[in-house]
PDB file of C-alpha atoms in Angstrom:
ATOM      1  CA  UNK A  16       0.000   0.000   0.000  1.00 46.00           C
ATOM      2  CA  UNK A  17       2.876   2.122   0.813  1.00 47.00           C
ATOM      3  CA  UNK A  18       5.533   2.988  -1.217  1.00 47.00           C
ATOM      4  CA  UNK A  19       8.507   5.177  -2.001  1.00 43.00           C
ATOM      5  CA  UNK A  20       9.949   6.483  -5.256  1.00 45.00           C
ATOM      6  CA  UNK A  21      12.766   5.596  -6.813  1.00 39.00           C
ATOM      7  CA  UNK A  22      14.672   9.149  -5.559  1.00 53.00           C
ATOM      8  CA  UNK A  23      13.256   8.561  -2.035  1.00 66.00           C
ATOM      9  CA  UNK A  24      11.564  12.054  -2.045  1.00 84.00           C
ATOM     10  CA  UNK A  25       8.123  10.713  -2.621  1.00 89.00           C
ATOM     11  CA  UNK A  26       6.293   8.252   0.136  1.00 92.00           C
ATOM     12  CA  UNK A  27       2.879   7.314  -1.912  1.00 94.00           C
ATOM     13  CA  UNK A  28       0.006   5.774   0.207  1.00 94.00           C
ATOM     14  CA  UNK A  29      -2.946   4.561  -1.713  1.00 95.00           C
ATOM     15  CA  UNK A  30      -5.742   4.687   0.246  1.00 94.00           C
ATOM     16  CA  UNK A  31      -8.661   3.754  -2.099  1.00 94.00           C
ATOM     17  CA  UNK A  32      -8.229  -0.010  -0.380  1.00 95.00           C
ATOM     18  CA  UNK A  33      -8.649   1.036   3.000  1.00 92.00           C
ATOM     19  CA  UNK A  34     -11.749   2.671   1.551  1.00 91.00           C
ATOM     20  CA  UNK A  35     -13.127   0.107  -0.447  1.00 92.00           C
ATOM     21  CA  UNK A  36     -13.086  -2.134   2.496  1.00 93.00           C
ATOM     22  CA  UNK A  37     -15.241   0.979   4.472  1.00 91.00           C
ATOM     23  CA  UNK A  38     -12.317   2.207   6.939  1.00 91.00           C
ATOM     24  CA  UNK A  39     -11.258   5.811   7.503  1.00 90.00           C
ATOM     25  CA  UNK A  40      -7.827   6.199   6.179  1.00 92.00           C
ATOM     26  CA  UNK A  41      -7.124   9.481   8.669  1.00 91.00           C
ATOM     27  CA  UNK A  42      -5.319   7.500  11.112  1.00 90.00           C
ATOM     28  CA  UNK A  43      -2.867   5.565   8.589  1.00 92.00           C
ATOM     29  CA  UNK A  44      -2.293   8.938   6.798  1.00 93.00           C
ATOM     30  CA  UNK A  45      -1.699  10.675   9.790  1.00 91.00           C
ATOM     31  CA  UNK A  46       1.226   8.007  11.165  1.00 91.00           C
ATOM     32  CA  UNK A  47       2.965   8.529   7.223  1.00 91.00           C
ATOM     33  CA  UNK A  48       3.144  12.317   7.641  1.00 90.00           C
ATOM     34  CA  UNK A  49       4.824  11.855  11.244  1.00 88.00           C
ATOM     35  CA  UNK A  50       7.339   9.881   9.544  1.00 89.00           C
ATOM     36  CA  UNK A  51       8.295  12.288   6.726  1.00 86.00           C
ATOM     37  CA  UNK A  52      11.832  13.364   6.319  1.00 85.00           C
ATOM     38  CA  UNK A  53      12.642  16.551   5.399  1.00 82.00           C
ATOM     39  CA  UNK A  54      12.366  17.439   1.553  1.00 83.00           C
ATOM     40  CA  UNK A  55       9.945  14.029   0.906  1.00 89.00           C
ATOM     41  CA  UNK A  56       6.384  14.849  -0.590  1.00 91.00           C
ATOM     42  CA  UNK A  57       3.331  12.831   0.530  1.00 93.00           C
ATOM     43  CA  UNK A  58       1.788  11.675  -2.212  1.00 94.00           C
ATOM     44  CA  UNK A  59      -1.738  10.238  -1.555  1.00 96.00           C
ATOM     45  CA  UNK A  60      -3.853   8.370  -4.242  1.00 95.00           C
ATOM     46  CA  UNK A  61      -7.746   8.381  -3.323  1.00 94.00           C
ATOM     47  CA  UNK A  62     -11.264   8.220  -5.798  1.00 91.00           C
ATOM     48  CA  UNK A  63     -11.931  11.691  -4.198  1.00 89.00           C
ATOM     49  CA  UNK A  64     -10.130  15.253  -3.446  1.00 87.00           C
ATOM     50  CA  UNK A  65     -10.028  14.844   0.351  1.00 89.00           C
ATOM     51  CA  UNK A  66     -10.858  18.291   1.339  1.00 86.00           C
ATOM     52  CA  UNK A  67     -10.819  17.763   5.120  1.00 86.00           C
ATOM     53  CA  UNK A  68      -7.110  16.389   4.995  1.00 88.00           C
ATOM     54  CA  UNK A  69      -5.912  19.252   2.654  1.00 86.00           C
ATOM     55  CA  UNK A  70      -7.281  22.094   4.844  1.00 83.00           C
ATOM     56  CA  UNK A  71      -5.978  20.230   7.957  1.00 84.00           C
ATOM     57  CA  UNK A  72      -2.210  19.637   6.694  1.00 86.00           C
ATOM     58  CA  UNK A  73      -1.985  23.003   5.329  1.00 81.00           C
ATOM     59  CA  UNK A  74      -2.714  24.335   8.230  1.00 77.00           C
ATOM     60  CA  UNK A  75      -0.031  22.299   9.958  1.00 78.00           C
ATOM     61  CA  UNK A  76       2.279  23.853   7.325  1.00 79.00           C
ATOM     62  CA  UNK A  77       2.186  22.152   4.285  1.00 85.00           C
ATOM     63  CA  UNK A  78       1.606  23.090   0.591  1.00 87.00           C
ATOM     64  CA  UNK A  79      -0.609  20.738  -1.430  1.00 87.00           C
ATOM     65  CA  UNK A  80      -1.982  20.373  -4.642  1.00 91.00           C
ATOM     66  CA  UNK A  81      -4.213  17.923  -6.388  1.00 89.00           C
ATOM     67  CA  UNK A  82      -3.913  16.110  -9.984  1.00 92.00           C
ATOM     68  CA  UNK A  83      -5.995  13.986 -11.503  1.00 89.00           C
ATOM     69  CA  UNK A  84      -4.521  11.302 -13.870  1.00 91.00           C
ATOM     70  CA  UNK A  85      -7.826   9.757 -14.999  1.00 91.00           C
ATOM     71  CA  UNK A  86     -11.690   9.792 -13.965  1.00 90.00           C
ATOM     72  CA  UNK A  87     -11.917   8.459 -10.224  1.00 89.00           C
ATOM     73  CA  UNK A  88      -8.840   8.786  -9.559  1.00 93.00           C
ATOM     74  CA  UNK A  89      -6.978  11.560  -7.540  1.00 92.00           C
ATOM     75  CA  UNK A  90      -3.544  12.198  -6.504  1.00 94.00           C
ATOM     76  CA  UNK A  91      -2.909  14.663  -3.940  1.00 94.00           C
ATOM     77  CA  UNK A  92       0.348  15.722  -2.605  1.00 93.00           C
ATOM     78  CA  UNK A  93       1.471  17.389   0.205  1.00 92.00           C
ATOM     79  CA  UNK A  94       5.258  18.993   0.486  1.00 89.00           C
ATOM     80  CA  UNK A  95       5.994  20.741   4.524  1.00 79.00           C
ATOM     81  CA  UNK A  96       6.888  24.726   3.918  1.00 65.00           C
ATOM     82  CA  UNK A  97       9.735  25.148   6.269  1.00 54.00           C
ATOM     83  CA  UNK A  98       8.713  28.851   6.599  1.00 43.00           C
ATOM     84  CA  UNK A  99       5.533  28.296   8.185  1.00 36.00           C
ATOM     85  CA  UNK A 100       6.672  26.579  10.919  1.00 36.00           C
ATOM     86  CA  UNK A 101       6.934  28.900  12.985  1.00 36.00           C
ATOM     87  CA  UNK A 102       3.285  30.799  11.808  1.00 37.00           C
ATOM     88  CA  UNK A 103       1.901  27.602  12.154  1.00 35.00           C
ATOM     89  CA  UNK A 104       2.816  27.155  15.989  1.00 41.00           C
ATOM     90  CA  UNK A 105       2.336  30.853  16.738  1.00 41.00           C
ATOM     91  CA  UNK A 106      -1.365  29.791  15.659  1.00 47.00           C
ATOM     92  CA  UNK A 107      -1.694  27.084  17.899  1.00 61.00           C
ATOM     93  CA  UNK A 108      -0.848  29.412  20.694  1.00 68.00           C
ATOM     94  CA  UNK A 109      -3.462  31.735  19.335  1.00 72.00           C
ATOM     95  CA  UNK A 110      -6.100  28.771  18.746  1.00 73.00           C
ATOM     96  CA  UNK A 111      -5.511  27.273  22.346  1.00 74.00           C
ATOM     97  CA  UNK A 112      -6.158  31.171  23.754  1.00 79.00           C
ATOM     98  CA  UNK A 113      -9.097  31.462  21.547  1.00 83.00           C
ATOM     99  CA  UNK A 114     -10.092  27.971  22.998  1.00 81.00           C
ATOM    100  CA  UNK A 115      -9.922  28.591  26.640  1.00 85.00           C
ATOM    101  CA  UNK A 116     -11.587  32.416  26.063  1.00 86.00           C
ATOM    102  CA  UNK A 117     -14.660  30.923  24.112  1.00 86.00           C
ATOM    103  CA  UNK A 118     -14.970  27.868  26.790  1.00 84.00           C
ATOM    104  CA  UNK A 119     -14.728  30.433  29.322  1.00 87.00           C
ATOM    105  CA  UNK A 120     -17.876  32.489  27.609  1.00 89.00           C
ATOM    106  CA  UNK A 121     -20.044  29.646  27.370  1.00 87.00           C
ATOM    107  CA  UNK A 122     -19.462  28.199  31.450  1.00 87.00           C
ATOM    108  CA  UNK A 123     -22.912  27.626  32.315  1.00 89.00           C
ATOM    109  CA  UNK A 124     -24.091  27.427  29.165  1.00 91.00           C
ATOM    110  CA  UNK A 125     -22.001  24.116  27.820  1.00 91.00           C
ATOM    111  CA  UNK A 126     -23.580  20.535  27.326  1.00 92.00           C
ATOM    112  CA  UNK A 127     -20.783  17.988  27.860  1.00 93.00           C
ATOM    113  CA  UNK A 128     -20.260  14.552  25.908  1.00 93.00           C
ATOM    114  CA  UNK A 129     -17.150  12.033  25.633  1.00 93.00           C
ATOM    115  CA  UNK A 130     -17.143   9.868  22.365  1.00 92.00           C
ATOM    116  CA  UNK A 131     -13.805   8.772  22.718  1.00 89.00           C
ATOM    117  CA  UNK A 132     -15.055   5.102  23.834  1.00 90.00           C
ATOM    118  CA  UNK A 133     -17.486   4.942  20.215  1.00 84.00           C
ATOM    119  CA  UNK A 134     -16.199   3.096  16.931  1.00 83.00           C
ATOM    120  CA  UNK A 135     -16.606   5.394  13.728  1.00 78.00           C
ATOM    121  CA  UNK A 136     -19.187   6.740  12.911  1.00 81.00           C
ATOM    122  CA  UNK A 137     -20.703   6.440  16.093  1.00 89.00           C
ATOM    123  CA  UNK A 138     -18.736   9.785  17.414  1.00 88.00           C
ATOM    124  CA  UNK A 139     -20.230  11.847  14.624  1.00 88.00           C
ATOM    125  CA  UNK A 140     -23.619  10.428  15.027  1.00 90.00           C
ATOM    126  CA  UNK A 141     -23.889  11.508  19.033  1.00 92.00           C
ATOM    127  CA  UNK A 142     -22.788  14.494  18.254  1.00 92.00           C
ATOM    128  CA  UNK A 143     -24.899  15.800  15.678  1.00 91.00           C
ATOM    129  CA  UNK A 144     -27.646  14.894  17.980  1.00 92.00           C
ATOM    130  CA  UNK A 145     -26.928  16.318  20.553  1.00 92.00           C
ATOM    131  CA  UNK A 146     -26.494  19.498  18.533  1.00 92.00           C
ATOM    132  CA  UNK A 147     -30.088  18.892  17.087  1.00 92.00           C
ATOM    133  CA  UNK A 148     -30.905  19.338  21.174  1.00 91.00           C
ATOM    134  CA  UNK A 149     -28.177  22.048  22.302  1.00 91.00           C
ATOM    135  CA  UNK A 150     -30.467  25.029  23.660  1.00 90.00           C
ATOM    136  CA  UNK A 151     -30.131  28.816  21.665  1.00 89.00           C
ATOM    137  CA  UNK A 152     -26.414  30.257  22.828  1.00 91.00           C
ATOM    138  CA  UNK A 153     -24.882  26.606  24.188  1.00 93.00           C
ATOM    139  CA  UNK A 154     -22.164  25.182  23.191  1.00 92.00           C
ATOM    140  CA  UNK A 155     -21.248  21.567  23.039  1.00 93.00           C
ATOM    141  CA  UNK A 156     -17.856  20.477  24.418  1.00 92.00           C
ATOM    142  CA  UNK A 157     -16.963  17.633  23.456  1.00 92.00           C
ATOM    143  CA  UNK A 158     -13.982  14.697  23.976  1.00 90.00           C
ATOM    144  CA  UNK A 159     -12.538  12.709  21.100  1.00 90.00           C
ATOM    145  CA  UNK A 160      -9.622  10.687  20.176  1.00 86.00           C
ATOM    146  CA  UNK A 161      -8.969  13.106  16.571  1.00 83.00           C
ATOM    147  CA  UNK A 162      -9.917  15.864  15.095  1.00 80.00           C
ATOM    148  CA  UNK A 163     -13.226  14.848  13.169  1.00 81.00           C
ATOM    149  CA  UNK A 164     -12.619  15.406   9.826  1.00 79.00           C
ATOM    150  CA  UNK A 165     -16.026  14.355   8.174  1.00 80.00           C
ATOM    151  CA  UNK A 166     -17.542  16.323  10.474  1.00 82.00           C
ATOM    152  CA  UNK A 167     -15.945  19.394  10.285  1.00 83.00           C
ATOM    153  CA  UNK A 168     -18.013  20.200   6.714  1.00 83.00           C
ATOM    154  CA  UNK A 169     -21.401  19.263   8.064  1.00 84.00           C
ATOM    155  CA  UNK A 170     -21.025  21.738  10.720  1.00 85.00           C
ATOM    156  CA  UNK A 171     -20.453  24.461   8.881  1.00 86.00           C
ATOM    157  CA  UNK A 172     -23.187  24.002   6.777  1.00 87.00           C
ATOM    158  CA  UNK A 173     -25.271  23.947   9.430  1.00 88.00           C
ATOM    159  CA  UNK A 174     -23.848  26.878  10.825  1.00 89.00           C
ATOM    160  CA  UNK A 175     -21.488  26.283  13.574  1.00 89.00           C
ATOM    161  CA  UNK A 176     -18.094  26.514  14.534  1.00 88.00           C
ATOM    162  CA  UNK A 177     -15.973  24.279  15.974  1.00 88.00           C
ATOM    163  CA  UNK A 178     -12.866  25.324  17.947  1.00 87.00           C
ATOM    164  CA  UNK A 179      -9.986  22.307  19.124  1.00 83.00           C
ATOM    165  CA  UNK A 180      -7.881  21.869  21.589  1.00 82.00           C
ATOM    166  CA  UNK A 181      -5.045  18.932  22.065  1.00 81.00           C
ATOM    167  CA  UNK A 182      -4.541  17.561  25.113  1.00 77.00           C
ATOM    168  CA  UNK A 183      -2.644  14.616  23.679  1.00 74.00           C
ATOM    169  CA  UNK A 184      -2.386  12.664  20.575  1.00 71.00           C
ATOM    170  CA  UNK A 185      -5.248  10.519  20.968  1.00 77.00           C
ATOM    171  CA  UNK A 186      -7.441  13.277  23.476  1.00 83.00           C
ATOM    172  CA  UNK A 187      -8.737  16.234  21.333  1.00 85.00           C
ATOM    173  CA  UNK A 188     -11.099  18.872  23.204  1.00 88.00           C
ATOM    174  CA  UNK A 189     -13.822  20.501  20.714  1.00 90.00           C
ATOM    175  CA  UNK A 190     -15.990  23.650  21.551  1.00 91.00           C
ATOM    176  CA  UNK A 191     -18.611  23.520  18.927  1.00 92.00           C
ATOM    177  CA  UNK A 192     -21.165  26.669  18.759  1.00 91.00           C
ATOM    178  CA  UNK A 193     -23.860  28.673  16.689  1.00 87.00           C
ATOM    179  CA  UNK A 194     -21.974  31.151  14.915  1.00 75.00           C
TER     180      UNK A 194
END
């Protein structure tokens, strides 16, 4: 499934089996671009443009653009922009501020649930109802093991924003609110 280029500066992961056999991919992906080297491109073949993951790694610093060789078929690839760095952890900073100030608004006014226990898509499932419950000017805090990235599109049509906070690798904290 994995494989490197001749040069060594690509790792490709095709994840259309993973798919096929009706598994989420996230994790898998998520353990290649930890093991990157510096200079080596991420090169990730998939039936569909995966939105969620490009937003998320280019906001952890990395440049990405899609191609499409034939119909079905998508290769996107993701190279790390040493210059952001720096931006990108001067963001979390900002993010976890923003975090603790909007959690701080809502105190009295939050509706707590832990979905860390629930098998996919179980997580996304208790969530959106309790949303479909959450009073006018709640918010829903909420403990997962990742950041959910199927979710994070449904939300916003609906509305809402979603704010994260890490407390580990597999504990992420999620304020989720009417915008």
């Amino acid at each position: 499934m994995k494989s490197i280029s001749k040069d060594n500066l690509t790792v490709c992961l095709d994840v259309r089996p993973i798919l096929a056999n009706g598994n989420d991919p996230f994790n898998e992906i998520m353990a290649v671009v930890q093991k990157l080297e510096k200079g080596q491109t991420l090169q990730i073949i998939n039936t569909f443009q995966p939105i969620p993951l490009i937003n998320k790694l280019e906001n952890n610093g990395y440049k990405s653009w899609t191609e499409q060789p034939e119909i079905g078929v998508y290769h996107t690839f993701f190279k790390k922009e040493e210059v952001l760095t720096s931006n990108f952890e001067n963001k979390n900073e900002e993010e976890s501020l923003k975090f603790e100030a909007c959690y701080k608004s809502f105190i009295g006014k939050l509706k707590s649930i832990d979905v860390r226990h629930l098998e996919m898509p179980e997580p996304m499932t208790a969530i959106l109802e309790e949303l479909e419950h959450l009073p006018e000017s709640f918010a829903l805090f909420v403990d997962h093991k990742k950041v959910p990235q199927f979710l994070l599109p449904e939300l916003e049509e609906r509305g809402f924003e979603i704010l994260f906070h890490k407390k580990s690798l597999t504990h992420i904290q999620l304020l989720i609110f009417k915008k």
